[in-house]
Coordinates of C-alpha atoms in Angstrom, one line a residue:
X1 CA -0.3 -45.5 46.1
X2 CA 2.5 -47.4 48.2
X3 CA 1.1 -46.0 51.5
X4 CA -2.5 -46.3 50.7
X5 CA -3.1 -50.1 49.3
X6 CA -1.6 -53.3 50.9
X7 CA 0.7 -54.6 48.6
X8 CA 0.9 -58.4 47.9
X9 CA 3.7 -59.2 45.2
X10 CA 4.5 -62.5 44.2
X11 CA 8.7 -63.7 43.8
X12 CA 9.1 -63.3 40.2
X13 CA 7.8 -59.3 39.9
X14 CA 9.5 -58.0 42.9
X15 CA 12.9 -57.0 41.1
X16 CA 10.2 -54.3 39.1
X17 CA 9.0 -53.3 42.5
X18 CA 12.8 -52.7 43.4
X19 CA 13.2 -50.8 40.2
X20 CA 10.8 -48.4 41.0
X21 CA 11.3 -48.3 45.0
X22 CA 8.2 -49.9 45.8
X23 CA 8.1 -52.2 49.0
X24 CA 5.9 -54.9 49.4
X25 CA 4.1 -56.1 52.5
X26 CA 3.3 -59.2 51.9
X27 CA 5.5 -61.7 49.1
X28 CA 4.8 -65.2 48.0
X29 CA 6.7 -67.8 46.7
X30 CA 6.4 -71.5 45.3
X31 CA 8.5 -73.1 43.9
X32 CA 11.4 -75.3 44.4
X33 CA 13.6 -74.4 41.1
X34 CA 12.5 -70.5 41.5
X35 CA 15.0 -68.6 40.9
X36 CA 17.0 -67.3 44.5
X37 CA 17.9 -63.8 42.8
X38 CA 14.2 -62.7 42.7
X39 CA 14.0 -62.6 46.4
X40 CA 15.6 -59.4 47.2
X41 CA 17.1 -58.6 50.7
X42 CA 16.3 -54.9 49.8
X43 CA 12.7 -56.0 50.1
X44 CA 13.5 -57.8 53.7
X45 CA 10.5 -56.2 55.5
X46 CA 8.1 -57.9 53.6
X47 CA 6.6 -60.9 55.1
X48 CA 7.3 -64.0 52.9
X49 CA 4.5 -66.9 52.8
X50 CA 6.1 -70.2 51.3
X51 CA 5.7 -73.6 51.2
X52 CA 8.6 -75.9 52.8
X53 CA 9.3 -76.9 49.5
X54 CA 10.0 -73.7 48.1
X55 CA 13.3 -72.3 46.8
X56 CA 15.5 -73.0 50.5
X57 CA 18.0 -70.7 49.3
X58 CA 14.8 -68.1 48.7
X59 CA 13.8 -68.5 52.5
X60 CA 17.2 -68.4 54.0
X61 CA 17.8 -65.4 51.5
X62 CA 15.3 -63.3 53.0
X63 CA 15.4 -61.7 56.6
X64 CA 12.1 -61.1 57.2
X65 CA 8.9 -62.7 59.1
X66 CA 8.1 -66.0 57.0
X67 CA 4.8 -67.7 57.4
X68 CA 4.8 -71.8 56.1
X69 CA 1.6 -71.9 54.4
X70 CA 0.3 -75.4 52.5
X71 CA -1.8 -76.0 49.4
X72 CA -5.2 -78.2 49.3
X73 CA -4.3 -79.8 46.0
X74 CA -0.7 -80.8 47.0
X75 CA -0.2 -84.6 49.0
X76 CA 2.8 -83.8 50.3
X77 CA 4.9 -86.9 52.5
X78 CA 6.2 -84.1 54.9
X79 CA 2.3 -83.7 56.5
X80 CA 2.6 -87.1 57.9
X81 CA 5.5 -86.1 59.8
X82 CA 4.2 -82.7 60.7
X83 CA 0.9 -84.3 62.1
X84 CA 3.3 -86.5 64.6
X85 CA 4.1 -83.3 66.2
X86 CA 0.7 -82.1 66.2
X87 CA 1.6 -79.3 63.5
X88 CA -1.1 -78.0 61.1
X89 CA -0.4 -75.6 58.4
X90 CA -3.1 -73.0 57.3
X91 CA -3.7 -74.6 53.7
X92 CA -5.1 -72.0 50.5
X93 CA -6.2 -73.4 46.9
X94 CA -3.8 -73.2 44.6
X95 CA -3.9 -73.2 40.6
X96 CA -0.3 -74.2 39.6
X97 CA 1.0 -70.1 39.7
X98 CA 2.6 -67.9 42.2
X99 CA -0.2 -65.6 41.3
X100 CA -2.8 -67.9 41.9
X101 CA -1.8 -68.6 45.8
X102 CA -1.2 -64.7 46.1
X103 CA -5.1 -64.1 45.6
X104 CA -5.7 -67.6 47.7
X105 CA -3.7 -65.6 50.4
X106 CA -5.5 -62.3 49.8
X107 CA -9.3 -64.0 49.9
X108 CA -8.4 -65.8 53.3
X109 CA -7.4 -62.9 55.0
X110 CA -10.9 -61.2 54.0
X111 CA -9.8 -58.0 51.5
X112 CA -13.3 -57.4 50.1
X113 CA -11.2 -54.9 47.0
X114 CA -8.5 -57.0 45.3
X115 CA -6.9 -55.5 42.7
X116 CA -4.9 -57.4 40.1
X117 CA -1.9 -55.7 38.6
X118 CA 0.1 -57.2 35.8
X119 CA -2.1 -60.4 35.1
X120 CA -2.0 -60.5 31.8
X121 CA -2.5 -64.3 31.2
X122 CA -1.4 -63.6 27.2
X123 CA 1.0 -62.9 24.9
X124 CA 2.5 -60.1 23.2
X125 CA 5.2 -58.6 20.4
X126 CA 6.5 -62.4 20.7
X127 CA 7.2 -61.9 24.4
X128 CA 5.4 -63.5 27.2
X129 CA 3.5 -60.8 28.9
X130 CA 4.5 -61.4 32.6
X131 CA 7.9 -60.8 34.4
X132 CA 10.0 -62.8 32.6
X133 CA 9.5 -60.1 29.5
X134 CA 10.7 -57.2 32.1
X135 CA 14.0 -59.6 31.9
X136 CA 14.2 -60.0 28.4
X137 CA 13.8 -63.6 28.6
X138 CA 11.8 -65.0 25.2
X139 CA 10.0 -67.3 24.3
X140 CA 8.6 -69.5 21.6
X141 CA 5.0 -69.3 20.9
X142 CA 3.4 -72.2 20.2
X143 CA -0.1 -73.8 20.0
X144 CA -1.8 -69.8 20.3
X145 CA -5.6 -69.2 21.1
X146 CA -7.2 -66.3 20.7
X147 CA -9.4 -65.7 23.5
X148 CA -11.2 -62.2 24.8
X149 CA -9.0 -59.5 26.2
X150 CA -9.5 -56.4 28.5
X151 CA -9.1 -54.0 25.9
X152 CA -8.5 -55.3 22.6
X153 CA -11.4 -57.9 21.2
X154 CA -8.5 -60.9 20.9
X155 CA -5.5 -61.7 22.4
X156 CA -3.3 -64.4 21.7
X157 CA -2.8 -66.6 24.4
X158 CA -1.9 -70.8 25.3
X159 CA -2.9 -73.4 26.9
X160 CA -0.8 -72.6 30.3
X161 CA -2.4 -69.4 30.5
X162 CA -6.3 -70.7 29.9
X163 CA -5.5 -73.3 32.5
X164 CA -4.7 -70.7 34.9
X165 CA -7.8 -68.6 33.9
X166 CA -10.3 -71.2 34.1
X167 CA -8.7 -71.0 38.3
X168 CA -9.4 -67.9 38.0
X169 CA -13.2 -68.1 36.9
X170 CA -13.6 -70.7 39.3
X171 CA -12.2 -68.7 42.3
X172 CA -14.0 -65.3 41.5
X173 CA -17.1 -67.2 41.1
X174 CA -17.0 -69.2 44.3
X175 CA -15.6 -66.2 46.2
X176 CA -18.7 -63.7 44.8
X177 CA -18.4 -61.1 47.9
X178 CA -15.0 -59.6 47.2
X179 CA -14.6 -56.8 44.3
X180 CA -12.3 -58.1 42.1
X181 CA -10.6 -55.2 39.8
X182 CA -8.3 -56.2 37.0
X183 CA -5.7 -52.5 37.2
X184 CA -3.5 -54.3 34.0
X185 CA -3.3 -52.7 31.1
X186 CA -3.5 -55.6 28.7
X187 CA -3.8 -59.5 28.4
X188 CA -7.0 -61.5 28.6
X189 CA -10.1 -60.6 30.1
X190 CA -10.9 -62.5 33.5
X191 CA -14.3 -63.1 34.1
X192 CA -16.4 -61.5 36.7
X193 CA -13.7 -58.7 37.2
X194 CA -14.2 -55.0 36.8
X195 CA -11.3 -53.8 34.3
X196 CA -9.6 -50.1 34.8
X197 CA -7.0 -48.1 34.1
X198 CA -6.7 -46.0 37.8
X199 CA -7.7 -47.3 41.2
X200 CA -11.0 -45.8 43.0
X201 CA -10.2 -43.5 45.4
X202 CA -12.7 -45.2 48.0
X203 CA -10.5 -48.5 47.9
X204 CA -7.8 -46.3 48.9
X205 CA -9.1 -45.3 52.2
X206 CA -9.6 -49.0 53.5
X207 CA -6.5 -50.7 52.8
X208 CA -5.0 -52.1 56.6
X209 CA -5.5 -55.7 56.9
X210 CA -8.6 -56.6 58.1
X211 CA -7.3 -59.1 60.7
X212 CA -4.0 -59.7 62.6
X213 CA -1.9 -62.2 61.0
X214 CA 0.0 -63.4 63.9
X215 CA -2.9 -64.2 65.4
X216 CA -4.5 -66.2 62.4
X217 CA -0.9 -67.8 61.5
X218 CA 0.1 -68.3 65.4
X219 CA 1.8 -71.8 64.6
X220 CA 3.2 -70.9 60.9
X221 CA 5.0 -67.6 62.0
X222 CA 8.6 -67.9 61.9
X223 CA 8.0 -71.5 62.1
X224 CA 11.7 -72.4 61.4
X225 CA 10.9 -75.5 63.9
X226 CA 8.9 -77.0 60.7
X227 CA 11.8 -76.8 58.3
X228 CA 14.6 -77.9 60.7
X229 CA 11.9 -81.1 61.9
X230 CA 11.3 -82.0 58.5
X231 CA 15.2 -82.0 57.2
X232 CA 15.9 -84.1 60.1
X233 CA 13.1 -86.4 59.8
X234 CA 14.4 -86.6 55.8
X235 CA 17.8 -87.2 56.6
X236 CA 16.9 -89.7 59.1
X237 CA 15.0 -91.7 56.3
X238 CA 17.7 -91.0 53.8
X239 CA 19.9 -92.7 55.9
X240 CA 17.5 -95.7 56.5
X241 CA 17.1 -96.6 52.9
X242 CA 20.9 -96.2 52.7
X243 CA 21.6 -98.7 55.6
X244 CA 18.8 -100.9 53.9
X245 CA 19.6 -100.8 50.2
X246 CA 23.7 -101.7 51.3
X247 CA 21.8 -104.6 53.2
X248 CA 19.9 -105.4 50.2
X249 CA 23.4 -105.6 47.9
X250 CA 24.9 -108.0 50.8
X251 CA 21.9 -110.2 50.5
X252 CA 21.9 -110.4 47.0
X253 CA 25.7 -111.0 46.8
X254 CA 25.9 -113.8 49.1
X255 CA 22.6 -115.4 47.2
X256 CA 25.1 -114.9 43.8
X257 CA 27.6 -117.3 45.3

């Protein structure tokens, strides 16, 4: 289906899209601590959507088109110093996960068929059911909830993961004209999506994006400017509280005499 669907893959699965020589289009990444071997250059064509705050060796680890996207629930200091130059970054709700900007992302730019692949939002076989299980990475389970699931009545799941699907609920419900189909073949049920186990053909035939994102993103694209303005501006203050805290020890050293 590579050719036929747009795909939109966020950091942490792409290393299972390289294992089975699937490119993305689009890929989106977070956070700061994330991770750099994620990002693949293999997957270079994709275009990334980031913060300014995400992983910097992610961004300068990946040759493609990047687009400097914000989040409405993040205050962020950097803003103040991106309004001075009359910069305004395209800003997309945000639940706390990777995954959760990626549909943000996919809403904004007006896909009326999202399909959701590998959402599992619970647990299984003592693994986490996400990524980090495609790794072998475990982990502990603690303070479980069973809560409904897209195939099986239960499935065990946390409080991280309810969090994220109460975003969920809340999105799908305030975004009611997009079909939302949930294409994974396990985890918890998310409400007001249409579970399956194949993809329609009649989403396959209208799968191009239905606007032009340079033309939405126009200031964001490749917006290296941002980044390189806001290190400055940071070093610049880092160097002001420098000069003022060594002024501050002088003060208080001659007031000690």
């Amino acid at each position: 289906y590579e050719d036929k669907i747009y795909i939109i893959c966020v950091d942490s699965a792409m290393h299972i899209l390289k294992e089975n020589n699937i490119k993305a289009d689009m890929t989106v990444t977070v956070d700061a601590l994330k991770n750099k071997n994620y990002l693949s250059k293999d997957l270079e064509e994709s275009i990334l959507f980031c913060y300014i705050t995400s992983n910097s060796d992610m961004i300068n680890n990946h040759n493609g088109d990047k687009i400097i996207i914000d989040s409405i629930a993040y205050k962020f200091h950097y803003k103040e110093y991106l309004s001075k130059k009359g910069y305004v970054l395209p800003k997309f709700e945000t639940g706390g996960s990777v995954s959760c900007t990626a549909l943000s992302i996919a809403i904004d730019l007006g896909f009326k068929d999202i399909l959701l692949f590998g959402l599992d939002l619970a647990y299984s076989n003592d693994l986490r059911m996400y990524s980090n299980s495609s790794i072998n990475k475990k982990y502990k389970i603690n303070k479980i909830s069973y809560i409904k699931g897209n195939y099986e009545d239960k499935v065990p799941s946390d409080e991280l993961f309810i969090k994220y699907l109460n975003w969920y609920k809340y999105m799908l419900n305030k975004y009611k004209d997009v079909n939302y189909y949930n294409i994974t073949t396990s985890g918890a049920y998310i409400e007001n999506t249409k579970v399956l186990d194949y993809i329609p053909e009649d989403i396959l035939s209208n799968n191009k994006l239905p606007i032009s994102l340079y033309d939405k993103f126009i200031q964001s694209f490749n917006s290296d400017t941002y980044i390189k303005y806001i290190i400055t501006e940071l070093k610049n203050i880092s160097e002001m509280y420098t000069t003022y805290k060594d002024g501050l020890k002088v003060v208080l050293s001659e007031g000690n005499k």
